[in-house]
PDB file of C-alpha atoms in Angstrom:
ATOM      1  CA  UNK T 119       4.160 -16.617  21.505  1.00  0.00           C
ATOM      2  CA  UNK T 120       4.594 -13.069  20.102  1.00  0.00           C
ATOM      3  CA  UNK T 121       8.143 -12.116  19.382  1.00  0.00           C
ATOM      4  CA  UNK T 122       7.668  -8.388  19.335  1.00  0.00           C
ATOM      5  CA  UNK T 123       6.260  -6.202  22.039  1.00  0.00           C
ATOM      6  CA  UNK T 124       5.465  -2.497  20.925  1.00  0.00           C
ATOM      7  CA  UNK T 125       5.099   0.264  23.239  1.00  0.00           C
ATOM      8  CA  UNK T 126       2.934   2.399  23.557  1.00  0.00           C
ATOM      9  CA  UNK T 127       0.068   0.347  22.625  1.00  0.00           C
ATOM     10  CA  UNK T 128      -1.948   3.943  21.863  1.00  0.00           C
ATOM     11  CA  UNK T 129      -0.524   6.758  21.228  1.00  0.00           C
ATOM     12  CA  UNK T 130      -2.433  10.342  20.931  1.00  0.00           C
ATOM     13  CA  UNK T 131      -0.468  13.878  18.506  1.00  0.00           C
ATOM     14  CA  UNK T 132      -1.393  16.897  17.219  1.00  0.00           C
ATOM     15  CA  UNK T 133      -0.821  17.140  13.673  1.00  0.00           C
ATOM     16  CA  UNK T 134       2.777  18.133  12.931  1.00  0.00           C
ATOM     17  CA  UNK T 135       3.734  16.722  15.617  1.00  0.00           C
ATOM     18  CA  UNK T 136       6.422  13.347  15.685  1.00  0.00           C
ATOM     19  CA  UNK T 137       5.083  10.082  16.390  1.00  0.00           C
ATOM     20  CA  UNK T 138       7.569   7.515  17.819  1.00  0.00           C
ATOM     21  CA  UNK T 139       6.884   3.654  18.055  1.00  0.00           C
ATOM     22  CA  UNK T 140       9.064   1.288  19.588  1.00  0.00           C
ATOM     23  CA  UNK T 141       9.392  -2.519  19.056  1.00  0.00           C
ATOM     24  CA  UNK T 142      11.277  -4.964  21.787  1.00  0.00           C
ATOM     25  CA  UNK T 143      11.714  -8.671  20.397  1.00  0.00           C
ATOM     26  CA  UNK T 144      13.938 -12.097  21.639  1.00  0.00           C
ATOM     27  CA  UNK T 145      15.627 -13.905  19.113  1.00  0.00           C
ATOM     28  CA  UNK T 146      17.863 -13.490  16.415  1.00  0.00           C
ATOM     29  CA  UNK T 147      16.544 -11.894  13.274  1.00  0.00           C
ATOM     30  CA  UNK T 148      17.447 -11.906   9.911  1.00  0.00           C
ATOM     31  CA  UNK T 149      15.283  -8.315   9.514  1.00  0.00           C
ATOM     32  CA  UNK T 150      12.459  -6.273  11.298  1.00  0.00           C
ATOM     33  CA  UNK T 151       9.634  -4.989   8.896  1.00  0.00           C
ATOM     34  CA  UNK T 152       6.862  -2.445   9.749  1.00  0.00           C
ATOM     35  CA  UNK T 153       3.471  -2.582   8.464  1.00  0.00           C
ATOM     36  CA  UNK T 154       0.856   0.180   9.051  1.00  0.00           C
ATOM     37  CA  UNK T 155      -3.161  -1.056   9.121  1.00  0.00           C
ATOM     38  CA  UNK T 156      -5.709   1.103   8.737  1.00  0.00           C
ATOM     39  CA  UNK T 157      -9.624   0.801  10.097  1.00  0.00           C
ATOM     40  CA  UNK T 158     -10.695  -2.450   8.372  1.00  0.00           C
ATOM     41  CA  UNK T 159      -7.839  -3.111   5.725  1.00  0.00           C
ATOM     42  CA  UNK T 160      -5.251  -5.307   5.511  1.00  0.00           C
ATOM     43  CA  UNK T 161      -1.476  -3.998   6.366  1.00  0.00           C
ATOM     44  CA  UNK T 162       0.522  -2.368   4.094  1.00  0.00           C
ATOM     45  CA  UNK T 163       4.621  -2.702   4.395  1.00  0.00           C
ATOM     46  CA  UNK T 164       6.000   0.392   4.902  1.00  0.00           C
ATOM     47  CA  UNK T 165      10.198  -0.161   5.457  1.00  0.00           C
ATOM     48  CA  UNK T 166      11.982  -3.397   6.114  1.00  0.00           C
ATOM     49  CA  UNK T 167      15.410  -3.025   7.937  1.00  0.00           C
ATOM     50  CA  UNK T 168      18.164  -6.016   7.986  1.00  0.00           C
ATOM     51  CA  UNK T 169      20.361  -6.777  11.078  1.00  0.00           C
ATOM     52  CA  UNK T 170      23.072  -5.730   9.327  1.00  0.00           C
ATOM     53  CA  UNK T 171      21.551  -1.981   9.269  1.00  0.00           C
ATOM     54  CA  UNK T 172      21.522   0.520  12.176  1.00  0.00           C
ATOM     55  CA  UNK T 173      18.977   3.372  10.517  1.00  0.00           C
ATOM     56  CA  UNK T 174      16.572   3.563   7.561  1.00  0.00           C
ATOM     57  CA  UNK T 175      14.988   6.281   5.861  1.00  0.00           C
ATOM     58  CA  UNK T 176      11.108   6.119   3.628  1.00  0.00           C
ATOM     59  CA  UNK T 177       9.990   9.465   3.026  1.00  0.00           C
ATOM     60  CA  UNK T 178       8.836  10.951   6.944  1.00  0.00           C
ATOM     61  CA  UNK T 179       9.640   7.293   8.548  1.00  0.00           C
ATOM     62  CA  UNK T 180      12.893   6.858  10.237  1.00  0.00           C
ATOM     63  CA  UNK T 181      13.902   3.515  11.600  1.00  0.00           C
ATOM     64  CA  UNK T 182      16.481   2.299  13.519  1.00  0.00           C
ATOM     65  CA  UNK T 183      17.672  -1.267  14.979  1.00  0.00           C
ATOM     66  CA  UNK T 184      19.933  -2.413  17.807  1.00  0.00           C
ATOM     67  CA  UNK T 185      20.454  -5.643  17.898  1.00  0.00           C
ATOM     68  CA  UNK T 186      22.039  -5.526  21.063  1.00  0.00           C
ATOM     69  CA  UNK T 187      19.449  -4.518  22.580  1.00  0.00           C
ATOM     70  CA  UNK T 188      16.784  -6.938  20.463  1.00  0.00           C
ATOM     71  CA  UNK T 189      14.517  -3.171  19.919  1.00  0.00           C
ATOM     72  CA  UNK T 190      13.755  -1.119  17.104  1.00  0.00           C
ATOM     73  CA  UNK T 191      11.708   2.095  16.890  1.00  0.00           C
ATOM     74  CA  UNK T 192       9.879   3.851  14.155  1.00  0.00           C
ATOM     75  CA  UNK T 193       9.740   7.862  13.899  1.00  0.00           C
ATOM     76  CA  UNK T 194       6.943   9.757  11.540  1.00  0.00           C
ATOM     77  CA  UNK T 195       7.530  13.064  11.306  1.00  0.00           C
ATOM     78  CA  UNK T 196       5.456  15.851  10.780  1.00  0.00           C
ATOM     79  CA  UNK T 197       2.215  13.806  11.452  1.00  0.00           C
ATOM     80  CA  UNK T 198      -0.768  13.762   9.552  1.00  0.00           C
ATOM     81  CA  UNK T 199      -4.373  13.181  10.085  1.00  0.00           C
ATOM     82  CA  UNK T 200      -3.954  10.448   7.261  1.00  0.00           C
ATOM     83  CA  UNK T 201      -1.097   9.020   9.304  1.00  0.00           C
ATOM     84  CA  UNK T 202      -3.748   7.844  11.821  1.00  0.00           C
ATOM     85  CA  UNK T 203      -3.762   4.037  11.922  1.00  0.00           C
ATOM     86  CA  UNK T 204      -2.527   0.630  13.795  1.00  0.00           C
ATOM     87  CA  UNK T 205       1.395  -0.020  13.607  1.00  0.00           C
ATOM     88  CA  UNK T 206       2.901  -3.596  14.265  1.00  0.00           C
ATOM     89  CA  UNK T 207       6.670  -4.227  14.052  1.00  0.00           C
ATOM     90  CA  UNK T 208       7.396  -7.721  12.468  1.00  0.00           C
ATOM     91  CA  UNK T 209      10.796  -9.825  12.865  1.00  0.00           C
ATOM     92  CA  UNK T 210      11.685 -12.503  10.712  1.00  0.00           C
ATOM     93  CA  UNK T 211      13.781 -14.928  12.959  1.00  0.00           C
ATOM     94  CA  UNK T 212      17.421 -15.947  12.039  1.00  0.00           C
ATOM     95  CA  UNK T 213      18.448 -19.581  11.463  1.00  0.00           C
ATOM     96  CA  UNK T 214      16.677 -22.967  11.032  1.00  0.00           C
ATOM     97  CA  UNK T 215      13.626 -23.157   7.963  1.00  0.00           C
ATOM     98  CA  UNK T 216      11.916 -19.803   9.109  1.00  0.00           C
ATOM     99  CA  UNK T 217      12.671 -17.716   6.157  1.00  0.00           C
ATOM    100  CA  UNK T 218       9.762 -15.318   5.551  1.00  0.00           C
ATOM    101  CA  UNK T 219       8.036 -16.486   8.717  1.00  0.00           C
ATOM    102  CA  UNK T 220       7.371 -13.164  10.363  1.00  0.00           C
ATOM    103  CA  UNK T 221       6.263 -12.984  13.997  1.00  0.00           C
ATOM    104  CA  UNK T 222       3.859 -10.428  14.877  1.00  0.00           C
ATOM    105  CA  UNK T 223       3.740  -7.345  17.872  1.00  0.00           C
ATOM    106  CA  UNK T 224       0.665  -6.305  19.286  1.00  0.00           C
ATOM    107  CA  UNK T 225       0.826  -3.446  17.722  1.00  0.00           C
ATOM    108  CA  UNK T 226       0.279   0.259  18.287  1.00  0.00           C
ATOM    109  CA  UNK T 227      -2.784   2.629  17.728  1.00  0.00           C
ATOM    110  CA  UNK T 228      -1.595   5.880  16.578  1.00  0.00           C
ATOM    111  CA  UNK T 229      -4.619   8.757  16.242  1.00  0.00           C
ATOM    112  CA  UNK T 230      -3.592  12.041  14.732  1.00  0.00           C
ATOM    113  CA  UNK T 231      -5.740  14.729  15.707  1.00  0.00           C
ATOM    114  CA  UNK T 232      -6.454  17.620  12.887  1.00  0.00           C
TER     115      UNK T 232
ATOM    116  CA  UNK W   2      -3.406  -4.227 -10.308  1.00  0.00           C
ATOM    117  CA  UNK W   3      -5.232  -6.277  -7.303  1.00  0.00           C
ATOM    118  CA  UNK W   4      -2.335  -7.187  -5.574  1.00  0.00           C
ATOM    119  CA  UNK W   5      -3.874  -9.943  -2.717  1.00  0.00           C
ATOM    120  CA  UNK W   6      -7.747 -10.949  -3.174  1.00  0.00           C
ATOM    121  CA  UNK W   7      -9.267 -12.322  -0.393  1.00  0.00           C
ATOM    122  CA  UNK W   8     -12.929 -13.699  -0.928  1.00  0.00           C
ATOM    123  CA  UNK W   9     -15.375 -13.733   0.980  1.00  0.00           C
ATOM    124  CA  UNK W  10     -14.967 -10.698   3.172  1.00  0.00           C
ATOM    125  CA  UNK W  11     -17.699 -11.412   5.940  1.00  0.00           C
ATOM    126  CA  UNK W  12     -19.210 -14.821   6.690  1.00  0.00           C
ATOM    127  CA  UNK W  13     -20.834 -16.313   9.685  1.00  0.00           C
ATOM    128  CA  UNK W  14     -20.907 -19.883  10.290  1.00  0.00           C
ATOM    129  CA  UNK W  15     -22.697 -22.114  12.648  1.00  0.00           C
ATOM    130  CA  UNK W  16     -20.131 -24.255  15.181  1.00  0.00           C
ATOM    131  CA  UNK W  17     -19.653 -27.359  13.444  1.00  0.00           C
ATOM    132  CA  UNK W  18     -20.127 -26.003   9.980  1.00  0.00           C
ATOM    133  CA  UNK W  19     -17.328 -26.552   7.602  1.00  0.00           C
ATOM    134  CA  UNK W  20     -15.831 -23.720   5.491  1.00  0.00           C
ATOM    135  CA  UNK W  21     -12.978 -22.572   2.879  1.00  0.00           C
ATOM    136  CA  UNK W  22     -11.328 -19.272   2.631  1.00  0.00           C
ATOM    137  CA  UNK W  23     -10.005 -18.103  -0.727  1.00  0.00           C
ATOM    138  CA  UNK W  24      -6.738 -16.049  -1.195  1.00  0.00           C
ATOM    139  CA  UNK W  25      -5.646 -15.220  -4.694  1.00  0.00           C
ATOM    140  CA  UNK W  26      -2.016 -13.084  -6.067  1.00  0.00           C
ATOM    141  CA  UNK W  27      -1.285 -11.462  -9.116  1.00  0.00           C
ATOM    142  CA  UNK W  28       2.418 -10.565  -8.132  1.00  0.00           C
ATOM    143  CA  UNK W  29       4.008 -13.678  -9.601  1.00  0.00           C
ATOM    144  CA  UNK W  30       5.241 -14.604  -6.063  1.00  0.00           C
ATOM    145  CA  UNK W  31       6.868 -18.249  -4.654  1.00  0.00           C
ATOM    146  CA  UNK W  32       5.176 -17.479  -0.743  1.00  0.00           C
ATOM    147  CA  UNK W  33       2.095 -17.480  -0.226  1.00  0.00           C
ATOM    148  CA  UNK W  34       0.846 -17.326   3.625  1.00  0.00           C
ATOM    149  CA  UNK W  35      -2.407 -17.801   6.258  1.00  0.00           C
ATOM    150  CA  UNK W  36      -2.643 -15.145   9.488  1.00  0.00           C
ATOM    151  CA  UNK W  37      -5.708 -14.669  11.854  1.00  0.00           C
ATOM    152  CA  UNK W  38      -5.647 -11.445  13.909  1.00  0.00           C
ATOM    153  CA  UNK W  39      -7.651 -11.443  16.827  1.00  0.00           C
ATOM    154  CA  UNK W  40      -7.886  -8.329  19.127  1.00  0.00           C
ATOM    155  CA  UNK W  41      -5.041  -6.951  21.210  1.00  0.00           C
ATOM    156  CA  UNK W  42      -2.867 -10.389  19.759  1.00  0.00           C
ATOM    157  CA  UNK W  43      -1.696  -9.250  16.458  1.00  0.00           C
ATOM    158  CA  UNK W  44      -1.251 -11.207  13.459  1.00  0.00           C
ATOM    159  CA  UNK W  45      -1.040 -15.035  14.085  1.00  0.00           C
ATOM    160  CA  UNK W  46       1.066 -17.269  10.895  1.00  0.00           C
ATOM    161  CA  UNK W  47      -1.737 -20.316  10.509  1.00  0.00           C
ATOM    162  CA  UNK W  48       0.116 -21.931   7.722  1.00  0.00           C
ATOM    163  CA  UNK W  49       2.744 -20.641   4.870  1.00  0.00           C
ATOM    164  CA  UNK W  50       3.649 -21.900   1.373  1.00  0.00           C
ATOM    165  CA  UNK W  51       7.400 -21.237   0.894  1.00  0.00           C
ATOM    166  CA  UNK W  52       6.702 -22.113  -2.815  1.00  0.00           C
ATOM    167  CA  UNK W  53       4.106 -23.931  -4.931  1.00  0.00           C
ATOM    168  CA  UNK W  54       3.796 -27.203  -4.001  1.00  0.00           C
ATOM    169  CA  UNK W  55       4.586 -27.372  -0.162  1.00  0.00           C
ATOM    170  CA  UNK W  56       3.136 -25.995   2.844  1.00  0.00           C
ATOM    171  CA  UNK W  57       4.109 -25.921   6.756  1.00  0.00           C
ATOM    172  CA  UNK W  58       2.482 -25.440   9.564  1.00  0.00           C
ATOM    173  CA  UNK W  59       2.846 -21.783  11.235  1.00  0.00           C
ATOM    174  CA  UNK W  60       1.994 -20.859  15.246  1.00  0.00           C
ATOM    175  CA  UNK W  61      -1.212 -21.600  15.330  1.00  0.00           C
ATOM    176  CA  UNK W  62      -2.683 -24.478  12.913  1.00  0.00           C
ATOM    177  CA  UNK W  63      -4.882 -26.780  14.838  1.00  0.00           C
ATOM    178  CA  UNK W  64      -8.472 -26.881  12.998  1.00  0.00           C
ATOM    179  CA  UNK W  65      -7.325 -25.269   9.575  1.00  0.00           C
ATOM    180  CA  UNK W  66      -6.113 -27.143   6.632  1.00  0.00           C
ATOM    181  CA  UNK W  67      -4.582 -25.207   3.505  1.00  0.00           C
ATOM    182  CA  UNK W  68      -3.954 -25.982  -0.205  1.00  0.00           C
ATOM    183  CA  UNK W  69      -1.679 -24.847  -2.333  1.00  0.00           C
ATOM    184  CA  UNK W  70      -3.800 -24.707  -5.690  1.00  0.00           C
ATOM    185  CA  UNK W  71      -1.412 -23.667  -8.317  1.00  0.00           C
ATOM    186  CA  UNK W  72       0.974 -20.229  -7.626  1.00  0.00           C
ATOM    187  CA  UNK W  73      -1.905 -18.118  -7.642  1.00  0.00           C
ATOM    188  CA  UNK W  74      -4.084 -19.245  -4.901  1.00  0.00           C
ATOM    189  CA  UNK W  75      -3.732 -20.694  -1.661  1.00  0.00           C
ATOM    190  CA  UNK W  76      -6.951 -21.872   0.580  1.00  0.00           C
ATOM    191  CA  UNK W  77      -7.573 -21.861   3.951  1.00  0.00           C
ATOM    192  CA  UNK W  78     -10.032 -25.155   4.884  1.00  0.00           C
ATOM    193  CA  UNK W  79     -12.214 -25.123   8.383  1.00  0.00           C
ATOM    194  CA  UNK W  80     -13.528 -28.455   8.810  1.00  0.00           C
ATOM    195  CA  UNK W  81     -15.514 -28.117  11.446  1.00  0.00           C
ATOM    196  CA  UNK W  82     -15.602 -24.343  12.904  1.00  0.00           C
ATOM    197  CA  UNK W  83     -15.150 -23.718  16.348  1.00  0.00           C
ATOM    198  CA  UNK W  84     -16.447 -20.182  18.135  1.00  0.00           C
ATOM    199  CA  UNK W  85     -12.563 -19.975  18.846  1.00  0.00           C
ATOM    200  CA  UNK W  86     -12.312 -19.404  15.390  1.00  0.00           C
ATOM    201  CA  UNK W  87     -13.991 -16.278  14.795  1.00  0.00           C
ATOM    202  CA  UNK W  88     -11.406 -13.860  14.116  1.00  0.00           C
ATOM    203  CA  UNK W  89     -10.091 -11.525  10.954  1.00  0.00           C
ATOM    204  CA  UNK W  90      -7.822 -13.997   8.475  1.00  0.00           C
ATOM    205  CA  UNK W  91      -5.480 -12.218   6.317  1.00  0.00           C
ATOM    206  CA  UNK W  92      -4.090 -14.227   3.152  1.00  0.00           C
ATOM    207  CA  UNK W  93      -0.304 -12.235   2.158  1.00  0.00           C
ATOM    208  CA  UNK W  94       2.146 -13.161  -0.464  1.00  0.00           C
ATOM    209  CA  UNK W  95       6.042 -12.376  -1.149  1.00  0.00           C
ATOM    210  CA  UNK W  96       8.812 -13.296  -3.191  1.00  0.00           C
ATOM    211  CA  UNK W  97      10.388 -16.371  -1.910  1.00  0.00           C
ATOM    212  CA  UNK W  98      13.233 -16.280   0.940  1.00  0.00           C
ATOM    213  CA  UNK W  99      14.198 -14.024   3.701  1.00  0.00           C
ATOM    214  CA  UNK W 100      14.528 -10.201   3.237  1.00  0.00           C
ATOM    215  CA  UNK W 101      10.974  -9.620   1.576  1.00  0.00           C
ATOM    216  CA  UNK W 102       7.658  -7.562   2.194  1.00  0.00           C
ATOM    217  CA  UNK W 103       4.757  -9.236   2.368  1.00  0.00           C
ATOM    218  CA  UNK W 104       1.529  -7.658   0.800  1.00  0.00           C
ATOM    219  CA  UNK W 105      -1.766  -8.367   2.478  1.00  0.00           C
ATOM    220  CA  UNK W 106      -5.558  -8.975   1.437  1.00  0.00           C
ATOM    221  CA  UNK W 107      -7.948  -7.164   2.919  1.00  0.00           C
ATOM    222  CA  UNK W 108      -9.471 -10.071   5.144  1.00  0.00           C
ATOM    223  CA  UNK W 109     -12.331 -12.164   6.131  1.00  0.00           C
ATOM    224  CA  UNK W 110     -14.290 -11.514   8.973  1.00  0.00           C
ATOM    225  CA  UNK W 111     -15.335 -14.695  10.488  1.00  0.00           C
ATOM    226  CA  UNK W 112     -18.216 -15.099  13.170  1.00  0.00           C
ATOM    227  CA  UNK W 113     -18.552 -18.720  14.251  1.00  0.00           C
ATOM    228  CA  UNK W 114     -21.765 -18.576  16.457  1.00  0.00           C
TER     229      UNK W 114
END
């Protein structure tokens, strides 16, 4: 079963314009990473955030966590045309042998228009 | 630096056919791990290697078999290939433990016809 749902699962800007992307999940975590996947490629981690944290900065990315309410959402500012890709929030559950199991969203198509 | 090297990238198999997927890390890690992403269903954990010389089963491992070949490389084995199977297997790595990125091959493309 998929731990994370993202929403939106497509999501349409103007360049310079803020893209946010927002993760729901149901267990415990030990952290919440977010990988970016362009046409074809494999994913590429861009920011990993542990329970402990509320907010994380990389660059344009912002990211922040509640763990009371099991969600996290990413924020790219000032958009790009090379920012145009597929999203997916992983968790990485809390407790038992799972360490560096991640569990998977479905993930979110963001298209940057020029 | 080639990071993750996945091998082949396309292949298309007959149902009943048997094949192995290569995966391959130059990043010195422990974990070492098999994912098949099929559309609108994200990434899927096959199998994992927490460190060289074990493996576990992930979500979804019926019909795949792995090996753990030294730190380097890790295998993904389809005995006998389904058309359930076709799908887009990533290969990642990481260092060993919680609290670590993973990096990611490129992928094979699988079409089992």
């Amino acid at each position: 079963s998929q731990q994370g749902e993202e929403d939106p699962q497509a999501l349409s800007i103007q360049e310079g314009e803020n893209a946010t992307m927002n993760c729901s999940y149901k267990t415990s975590i030990n952290n919440l990473q977010w990988y970016r996947q362009n046409s074809g490629r494999g994913l590429v981690h861009l920011i990993l955030i542990r329970s402990n944290e509320r907010e994380k900065h990389s660059g344009r990315l912002r990211v922040t966590l509640d763990t009371s309410k099991k969600s996290s959402s990413l924020l790219i500012t000032a958009s790009r045309a090379a920012d145009t890709a597929s999203y997916f929030c992983a968790t990485d559950r809390r407790g038992g042998t799972s360490y560096g199991k991640l569990t998977f969203g479905q993930g979110t198509i963001l298209t940057v228009h020029p | 630096n080639a990071g993750v090297t996945q091998t082949p990238k396309f292949q298309v198999l007959k149902t009943g056919q048997s094949m192995t997927l290569q995966c391959a890390q130059d990043m010195n890690h422990n974990s070492m791990y098999w994912y098949r992403q099929d559309p609108g269903m994200g990434l899927r954990l096959i199998y994992y290697s927490a460190s060289e010389g074990t493996t576990d089963k992930g979500e979804v491992p019926n019909g795949y078999n792995v090996s753990r070949l030294n730190k380097r490389e890790f295998s993904l084995r389809l005995e006998s290939a389904a058309p359930s199977q076709t799908s887009v297997y990533f290969c990642a790595s990481s260092e060993q433990g919680s609290n670590q990125p993973q990096h990611f091959g490129d992928g094979t493309r699988l079409s089992i016809l």
